[in-house]
């Protein structure tokens, strides 16, 4: 089976710091993807740039600073952006297929699987999927948030081996390289710690919505699902070929867990409806990949229904797992701290002896 790679291009990479899409820069990237495509890599493109393309197409006219204006620019620019990708890939005789996604497409299990089927169908026919968030219709409630996070979720969706996040920086540095000429690039990050997040800082680019911090968040989502993640400069010559060849450029984030089966991968895309706090005994059981029993639940927070995804915290407030609740928050409050054989007596019904089954749980 050939390797699947998700490549995310930020606005700064596609515009090269200008106010317009840089076709020469995009052509150079397409040329590299064409070589990977010829080498039997399964390549998926996650692209930013729709709003920038729309703004350029409309002559940078002044618009009210509203969400509707941004959605207008995305609606106009998305067709412009995909036309550019289509024309450039066409030079190499490669077909592309456009997919516009929102969180709603990923948080629902059935829609998640439908999106996966579409993605695999495109790849099986040697068509390169070009994916963007559907900003023209997305609201705050259904937005993924930025294309860094979207690319991580797409990598999970595609069960990819690697995720490349291309940006205007050479990688993650131990301090801001724009203000500190002695800043050192971190070649490998074994684990994303609070110190790593602090180093990442905030958003950088003026045209895009993401920054180094969102890339660290995306790397954390991807690596926890078994997808190796690399951050590198999109302007570097042959950057994609060098990354695919394993050369030591950019910053490599090592996987934090073995590749999860599909149902568990979906947990990272689904929204968390509530949470529970467990005692020390339950925490130890979870770390041994056992199910969560009602007796180990101390507190139930938020309102959720059976089948929704909840976060599991230990007594110190540390998140230790994600899982699908077998019982609603209302039911769980009635059976928390109780033995499994008491469930039917307390509720009048039972959906099994566990609060969250190990088969439906991801332990951090």
CSV table of C-alpha atoms in Angstrom, one decimal:
chain,number,residue,atom,x,y,z
A,1,UNK,CA,0.0,0.0,0.0
A,2,UNK,CA,1.4,3.4,-1.0
A,3,UNK,CA,1.9,6.1,1.6
A,4,UNK,CA,-0.8,8.7,2.0
A,5,UNK,CA,0.4,12.3,2.7
A,6,UNK,CA,-1.8,15.3,3.5
A,7,UNK,CA,-0.2,18.6,2.6
A,8,UNK,CA,-1.5,21.8,4.0
A,9,UNK,CA,-0.7,25.1,2.3
A,10,UNK,CA,-1.2,28.3,4.2
A,11,UNK,CA,-2.2,31.6,2.7
A,12,UNK,CA,1.3,33.0,3.2
A,13,UNK,CA,2.8,30.1,1.2
A,14,UNK,CA,0.4,30.5,-1.7
A,15,UNK,CA,0.7,34.3,-1.8
A,16,UNK,CA,4.4,34.5,-0.9
A,17,UNK,CA,3.6,37.5,1.3
A,18,UNK,CA,1.8,39.5,-1.4
A,19,UNK,CA,-1.9,40.3,-1.8
A,20,UNK,CA,-2.5,37.8,-4.6
A,21,UNK,CA,-2.0,34.1,-5.3
A,22,UNK,CA,1.5,33.5,-6.6
A,23,UNK,CA,1.1,31.2,-9.5
A,24,UNK,CA,4.8,30.6,-10.0
A,25,UNK,CA,5.1,29.5,-6.3
A,26,UNK,CA,2.0,27.3,-6.6
A,27,UNK,CA,3.3,25.8,-9.9
A,28,UNK,CA,6.6,24.9,-8.1
A,29,UNK,CA,4.6,23.1,-5.4
A,30,UNK,CA,2.4,21.4,-8.0
A,31,UNK,CA,5.5,20.2,-9.8
A,32,UNK,CA,6.7,18.5,-6.7
A,33,UNK,CA,3.3,16.9,-6.0
A,34,UNK,CA,3.3,15.6,-9.6
A,35,UNK,CA,6.6,13.8,-8.9
A,36,UNK,CA,5.2,12.3,-5.7
A,37,UNK,CA,2.1,11.3,-7.6
A,38,UNK,CA,4.3,9.6,-10.2
A,39,UNK,CA,6.1,7.8,-7.3
A,40,UNK,CA,2.7,6.3,-6.3
A,41,UNK,CA,2.2,8.5,-3.2
A,42,UNK,CA,-1.4,9.2,-2.4
A,43,UNK,CA,-1.4,13.0,-2.0
A,44,UNK,CA,-4.2,15.1,-0.5
A,45,UNK,CA,-4.0,18.9,-0.6
A,46,UNK,CA,-5.6,21.1,2.1
A,47,UNK,CA,-5.6,24.6,0.8
A,48,UNK,CA,-6.1,28.0,2.3
A,49,UNK,CA,-6.3,31.2,0.2
A,50,UNK,CA,-10.0,31.4,-0.8
A,51,UNK,CA,-10.6,34.7,1.1
A,52,UNK,CA,-7.3,36.2,-0.3
A,53,UNK,CA,-8.2,35.1,-3.8
A,54,UNK,CA,-11.7,36.6,-3.4
A,55,UNK,CA,-10.3,39.9,-2.1
A,56,UNK,CA,-7.9,40.1,-5.1
A,57,UNK,CA,-10.6,39.2,-7.6
A,58,UNK,CA,-12.8,42.0,-6.3
A,59,UNK,CA,-10.0,44.5,-6.5
A,60,UNK,CA,-9.4,44.8,-2.8
A,61,UNK,CA,-12.6,46.8,-2.3
A,62,UNK,CA,-13.6,48.0,1.1
A,63,UNK,CA,-16.1,45.7,2.8
A,64,UNK,CA,-17.8,45.9,6.2
A,65,UNK,CA,-15.8,44.0,8.9
A,66,UNK,CA,-18.5,41.3,9.2
A,67,UNK,CA,-18.6,37.5,9.0
A,68,UNK,CA,-20.9,37.9,6.0
A,69,UNK,CA,-18.2,39.9,4.2
A,70,UNK,CA,-15.7,37.1,4.8
A,71,UNK,CA,-18.1,34.5,3.6
A,72,UNK,CA,-18.7,36.7,0.5
A,73,UNK,CA,-15.0,36.7,-0.2
A,74,UNK,CA,-14.8,33.0,0.4
A,75,UNK,CA,-17.7,32.4,-2.0
A,76,UNK,CA,-16.1,34.5,-4.7
A,77,UNK,CA,-12.5,33.3,-4.1
A,78,UNK,CA,-13.1,29.6,-3.7
A,79,UNK,CA,-13.9,29.2,-7.5
A,80,UNK,CA,-10.9,31.4,-8.3
A,81,UNK,CA,-8.6,29.3,-6.1
A,82,UNK,CA,-9.8,25.9,-7.4
A,83,UNK,CA,-9.4,27.2,-11.0
A,84,UNK,CA,-5.8,28.0,-10.3
A,85,UNK,CA,-5.1,24.6,-8.8
A,86,UNK,CA,-7.0,22.9,-11.7
A,87,UNK,CA,-5.0,24.7,-14.4
A,88,UNK,CA,-1.6,24.1,-12.7
A,89,UNK,CA,-2.3,20.4,-12.1
A,90,UNK,CA,-3.6,20.1,-15.7
A,91,UNK,CA,-0.1,21.0,-16.9
A,92,UNK,CA,1.0,17.6,-15.6
A,93,UNK,CA,-2.1,15.8,-16.7
A,94,UNK,CA,-3.4,15.3,-13.2
A,95,UNK,CA,-7.1,15.6,-12.3
A,96,UNK,CA,-8.2,17.1,-9.0
A,97,UNK,CA,-11.5,16.8,-7.1
A,98,UNK,CA,-12.7,19.6,-4.8
A,99,UNK,CA,-14.1,18.8,-1.3
A,100,UNK,CA,-15.5,21.5,0.9
A,101,UNK,CA,-15.8,20.5,4.6
A,102,UNK,CA,-17.1,21.8,7.9
A,103,UNK,CA,-17.0,20.4,11.3
A,104,UNK,CA,-20.5,19.1,10.9
A,105,UNK,CA,-19.2,16.8,8.2
A,106,UNK,CA,-16.7,15.4,10.5
A,107,UNK,CA,-18.4,15.3,13.9
A,108,UNK,CA,-21.2,13.0,12.8
A,109,UNK,CA,-20.1,9.4,12.5
A,110,UNK,CA,-22.1,8.7,9.3
A,111,UNK,CA,-21.0,11.8,7.5
A,112,UNK,CA,-17.4,11.2,8.6
A,113,UNK,CA,-17.6,7.8,7.0
A,114,UNK,CA,-19.2,9.2,3.8
A,115,UNK,CA,-16.5,11.8,3.6
A,116,UNK,CA,-13.9,9.1,4.0
A,117,UNK,CA,-15.5,7.0,1.2
A,118,UNK,CA,-15.4,10.1,-1.1
A,119,UNK,CA,-11.8,10.7,-0.3
A,120,UNK,CA,-10.8,7.1,-0.9
A,121,UNK,CA,-12.7,7.0,-4.1
A,122,UNK,CA,-10.8,10.0,-5.5
A,123,UNK,CA,-7.5,8.6,-4.4
A,124,UNK,CA,-8.2,5.1,-5.9
A,125,UNK,CA,-8.8,6.8,-9.2
A,126,UNK,CA,-5.5,8.7,-9.0
A,127,UNK,CA,-7.4,12.0,-8.5
A,128,UNK,CA,-5.9,14.5,-6.1
A,129,UNK,CA,-8.4,15.8,-3.5
A,130,UNK,CA,-8.2,19.5,-2.9
A,131,UNK,CA,-9.9,20.3,0.3
A,132,UNK,CA,-10.8,23.6,2.0
A,133,UNK,CA,-13.2,24.6,4.8
A,134,UNK,CA,-16.6,25.6,3.5
A,135,UNK,CA,-16.2,29.2,4.7
A,136,UNK,CA,-19.0,30.5,2.5
A,137,UNK,CA,-21.6,28.7,4.7
A,138,UNK,CA,-19.7,27.9,7.9
A,139,UNK,CA,-20.7,29.6,11.1
A,140,UNK,CA,-18.8,29.7,14.3
A,141,UNK,CA,-20.7,26.6,15.5
A,142,UNK,CA,-19.7,24.4,12.5
A,143,UNK,CA,-16.3,25.8,11.6
A,144,UNK,CA,-13.3,23.7,12.2
A,145,UNK,CA,-11.6,26.9,13.1
A,146,UNK,CA,-8.6,27.0,10.7
A,147,UNK,CA,-7.1,24.9,8.0
A,148,UNK,CA,-4.3,23.7,10.2
A,149,UNK,CA,-6.9,21.8,12.4
A,150,UNK,CA,-8.8,20.9,9.2
A,151,UNK,CA,-5.7,19.3,7.8
A,152,UNK,CA,-5.2,17.2,11.0
A,153,UNK,CA,-8.8,16.0,10.8
A,154,UNK,CA,-8.4,15.2,7.1
A,155,UNK,CA,-5.2,13.2,7.9
A,156,UNK,CA,-7.3,11.2,10.4
A,157,UNK,CA,-10.1,10.9,7.9
A,158,UNK,CA,-7.7,9.6,5.2
A,159,UNK,CA,-5.7,7.4,7.7
A,160,UNK,CA,-2.6,9.1,6.4
A,161,UNK,CA,0.9,8.3,7.5
A,162,UNK,CA,2.2,11.9,7.3
A,163,UNK,CA,0.9,15.5,7.5
A,164,UNK,CA,3.0,18.3,6.1
A,165,UNK,CA,2.1,21.8,7.4
A,166,UNK,CA,3.8,24.4,5.0
A,167,UNK,CA,4.2,27.9,6.3
A,168,UNK,CA,6.5,31.0,6.0
A,169,UNK,CA,8.8,29.6,8.8
A,170,UNK,CA,11.5,27.0,8.5
A,171,UNK,CA,9.9,25.1,11.4
A,172,UNK,CA,9.4,25.5,15.1
A,173,UNK,CA,12.2,27.5,16.9
A,174,UNK,CA,13.1,27.7,20.6
A,175,UNK,CA,12.4,31.4,20.3
A,176,UNK,CA,11.0,33.9,17.7
A,177,UNK,CA,13.5,33.8,14.8
A,178,UNK,CA,12.2,37.2,13.6
A,179,UNK,CA,13.3,39.0,16.7
A,180,UNK,CA,16.1,36.6,17.9
A,181,UNK,CA,18.8,35.9,15.3
A,182,UNK,CA,20.2,33.2,17.5
A,183,UNK,CA,17.0,31.2,17.7
A,184,UNK,CA,17.5,27.5,17.0
A,185,UNK,CA,15.2,25.3,15.0
A,186,UNK,CA,13.8,22.2,16.8
A,187,UNK,CA,14.5,19.3,14.5
A,188,UNK,CA,12.4,16.8,16.4
A,189,UNK,CA,9.6,17.2,19.0
A,190,UNK,CA,9.0,13.9,20.8
A,191,UNK,CA,6.1,15.2,22.8
A,192,UNK,CA,4.0,18.4,22.8
A,193,UNK,CA,4.4,19.9,26.2
A,194,UNK,CA,3.2,23.1,27.8
A,195,UNK,CA,6.7,24.5,27.1
A,196,UNK,CA,6.4,23.7,23.4
A,197,UNK,CA,3.0,25.4,23.3
A,198,UNK,CA,4.5,28.5,24.9
A,199,UNK,CA,7.3,28.6,22.4
A,200,UNK,CA,4.7,28.5,19.6
A,201,UNK,CA,3.2,31.8,20.6
A,202,UNK,CA,0.3,33.3,18.7
A,203,UNK,CA,-0.7,33.9,15.1
A,204,UNK,CA,1.9,35.4,12.7
A,205,UNK,CA,0.6,35.9,9.2
A,206,UNK,CA,-1.5,39.0,8.4
A,207,UNK,CA,-3.4,37.3,5.5
A,208,UNK,CA,-4.0,33.8,7.0
A,209,UNK,CA,-6.0,32.8,10.1
A,210,UNK,CA,-3.4,30.4,11.5
A,211,UNK,CA,0.0,30.8,13.2
A,212,UNK,CA,2.5,28.5,14.7
A,213,UNK,CA,0.3,27.9,17.7
A,214,UNK,CA,-2.5,26.4,15.6
A,215,UNK,CA,0.1,24.2,13.8
A,216,UNK,CA,1.1,22.8,17.2
A,217,UNK,CA,-2.5,22.1,18.0
A,218,UNK,CA,-2.9,20.4,14.7
A,219,UNK,CA,0.3,18.4,15.2
A,220,UNK,CA,-1.1,17.3,18.6
A,221,UNK,CA,-4.4,16.1,17.1
A,222,UNK,CA,-2.6,14.2,14.3
A,223,UNK,CA,0.2,12.6,16.3
A,224,UNK,CA,-2.2,11.3,18.9
A,225,UNK,CA,-3.9,9.5,16.1
A,226,UNK,CA,-0.7,8.0,14.7
A,227,UNK,CA,0.0,10.6,12.0
A,228,UNK,CA,3.6,11.9,11.9
A,229,UNK,CA,3.5,15.7,11.4
A,230,UNK,CA,6.1,18.0,9.9
A,231,UNK,CA,6.3,21.8,9.8
A,232,UNK,CA,8.5,23.3,7.1
A,233,UNK,CA,8.9,26.4,4.9
A,234,UNK,CA,6.7,26.4,1.8
A,235,UNK,CA,9.2,28.6,0.0
A,236,UNK,CA,12.1,26.1,0.4
A,237,UNK,CA,13.2,24.5,-2.9
A,238,UNK,CA,12.0,20.9,-3.3
A,239,UNK,CA,10.5,21.0,0.2
A,240,UNK,CA,7.9,18.3,-0.4
A,241,UNK,CA,10.4,16.0,-2.1
A,242,UNK,CA,12.8,16.4,0.8
A,243,UNK,CA,10.2,15.8,3.4
A,244,UNK,CA,8.9,12.7,1.6
A,245,UNK,CA,12.5,11.4,1.3
A,246,UNK,CA,13.0,11.8,5.1
A,247,UNK,CA,15.6,14.6,5.0
A,248,UNK,CA,16.1,16.5,8.2
A,249,UNK,CA,14.4,19.8,7.4
A,250,UNK,CA,11.7,21.7,9.3
A,251,UNK,CA,10.4,20.3,12.6
A,252,UNK,CA,9.2,16.6,12.9
A,253,UNK,CA,6.6,15.7,15.5
A,254,UNK,CA,6.7,12.1,16.4
A,255,UNK,CA,3.6,10.0,16.7
A,256,UNK,CA,2.2,9.7,20.2
A,257,UNK,CA,0.2,6.5,19.7
A,258,UNK,CA,-0.1,3.6,17.4
A,259,UNK,CA,-2.5,4.1,14.5
A,260,UNK,CA,-6.0,3.9,15.8
A,261,UNK,CA,-8.8,2.1,14.1
A,262,UNK,CA,-11.4,4.2,12.4
A,263,UNK,CA,-14.0,4.5,15.1
A,264,UNK,CA,-11.4,5.8,17.6
A,265,UNK,CA,-9.9,8.2,15.1
A,266,UNK,CA,-13.3,9.8,14.7
A,267,UNK,CA,-13.3,10.7,18.4
A,268,UNK,CA,-10.8,13.4,17.6
A,269,UNK,CA,-13.1,15.0,15.1
A,270,UNK,CA,-16.2,14.8,17.2
A,271,UNK,CA,-17.2,17.6,19.6
A,272,UNK,CA,-17.0,16.9,23.3
A,273,UNK,CA,-20.5,17.2,24.8
A,274,UNK,CA,-19.4,17.0,28.5
A,275,UNK,CA,-17.0,15.4,30.8
A,276,UNK,CA,-16.6,13.2,33.9
A,277,UNK,CA,-14.0,13.1,36.7
A,278,UNK,CA,-12.8,9.7,37.8
A,279,UNK,CA,-11.1,8.4,40.9
A,280,UNK,CA,-7.5,7.1,41.1
A,281,UNK,CA,-8.6,3.5,40.7
A,282,UNK,CA,-10.5,4.2,37.6
A,283,UNK,CA,-7.6,6.3,36.2
A,284,UNK,CA,-5.2,3.4,36.7
A,285,UNK,CA,-7.7,1.1,34.9
A,286,UNK,CA,-8.0,3.5,32.0
A,287,UNK,CA,-4.2,3.7,31.6
A,288,UNK,CA,-4.3,-0.1,31.3
A,289,UNK,CA,-6.8,0.3,28.5
A,290,UNK,CA,-9.7,-1.0,30.5
A,291,UNK,CA,-13.3,0.3,30.4
A,292,UNK,CA,-14.7,3.0,32.7
A,293,UNK,CA,-17.1,1.6,35.2
A,294,UNK,CA,-19.8,3.7,37.0
A,295,UNK,CA,-18.1,3.0,40.3
A,296,UNK,CA,-15.1,5.0,39.3
A,297,UNK,CA,-17.0,8.1,38.3
A,298,UNK,CA,-16.9,10.9,40.8
A,299,UNK,CA,-18.4,13.9,39.0
A,300,UNK,CA,-20.4,14.5,35.9
A,301,UNK,CA,-20.1,17.9,34.2
A,302,UNK,CA,-22.2,19.3,31.4
A,303,UNK,CA,-25.3,17.8,29.6
A,304,UNK,CA,-24.9,15.0,27.1
A,305,UNK,CA,-26.9,12.1,25.7
A,306,UNK,CA,-26.0,8.5,25.3
A,307,UNK,CA,-23.6,8.1,22.3
A,308,UNK,CA,-22.0,11.5,22.6
A,309,UNK,CA,-18.3,12.0,23.1
A,310,UNK,CA,-17.1,13.0,26.5
A,311,UNK,CA,-13.7,13.9,28.0
A,312,UNK,CA,-12.5,12.1,31.0
A,313,UNK,CA,-10.4,13.9,33.7
A,314,UNK,CA,-8.5,12.6,36.7
A,315,UNK,CA,-8.8,14.1,40.2
A,316,UNK,CA,-6.1,16.6,39.4
A,317,UNK,CA,-8.0,18.1,36.4
A,318,UNK,CA,-5.8,16.4,33.8
A,319,UNK,CA,-7.5,15.1,30.7
A,320,UNK,CA,-6.7,11.4,30.4
A,321,UNK,CA,-9.1,10.1,27.8
A,322,UNK,CA,-11.9,10.7,25.2
A,323,UNK,CA,-14.8,8.3,24.9
A,324,UNK,CA,-18.3,7.6,23.8
A,325,UNK,CA,-20.8,7.7,26.7
A,326,UNK,CA,-22.9,4.6,27.2
A,327,UNK,CA,-25.3,6.6,29.4
A,328,UNK,CA,-26.6,10.1,29.4
A,329,UNK,CA,-25.3,12.7,31.9
A,330,UNK,CA,-28.6,12.5,33.8
A,331,UNK,CA,-28.3,8.7,34.1
A,332,UNK,CA,-24.7,8.8,34.9
A,333,UNK,CA,-25.3,11.2,37.8
A,334,UNK,CA,-27.6,8.6,39.3
A,335,UNK,CA,-25.2,5.7,38.9
A,336,UNK,CA,-21.9,7.4,39.6
A,337,UNK,CA,-20.0,5.7,42.4
A,338,UNK,CA,-22.3,2.7,42.2
A,339,UNK,CA,-21.5,-1.0,41.3
A,340,UNK,CA,-22.5,-2.1,37.8
A,341,UNK,CA,-25.0,-4.7,39.1
A,342,UNK,CA,-27.0,-1.8,40.6
A,343,UNK,CA,-27.5,0.0,37.3
A,344,UNK,CA,-30.8,-1.6,36.4
A,345,UNK,CA,-32.2,-1.1,39.9
A,346,UNK,CA,-31.3,2.6,40.0
A,347,UNK,CA,-32.4,3.4,36.4
A,348,UNK,CA,-35.0,0.9,35.6
A,349,UNK,CA,-33.0,-0.1,32.5
A,350,UNK,CA,-29.4,-0.8,31.6
A,351,UNK,CA,-27.1,-0.4,28.5
A,352,UNK,CA,-24.4,-2.6,29.8
A,353,UNK,CA,-22.1,-2.6,32.8
A,354,UNK,CA,-19.7,0.2,31.7
A,355,UNK,CA,-20.0,4.0,31.5
A,356,UNK,CA,-17.5,4.1,28.6
A,357,UNK,CA,-16.2,1.0,26.9
A,358,UNK,CA,-12.5,0.6,26.1
A,359,UNK,CA,-13.3,-0.1,22.5
A,360,UNK,CA,-14.9,3.4,22.2
A,361,UNK,CA,-12.2,5.3,24.1
A,362,UNK,CA,-8.8,7.0,23.3
A,363,UNK,CA,-6.4,7.2,26.2
A,364,UNK,CA,-4.0,10.1,26.0
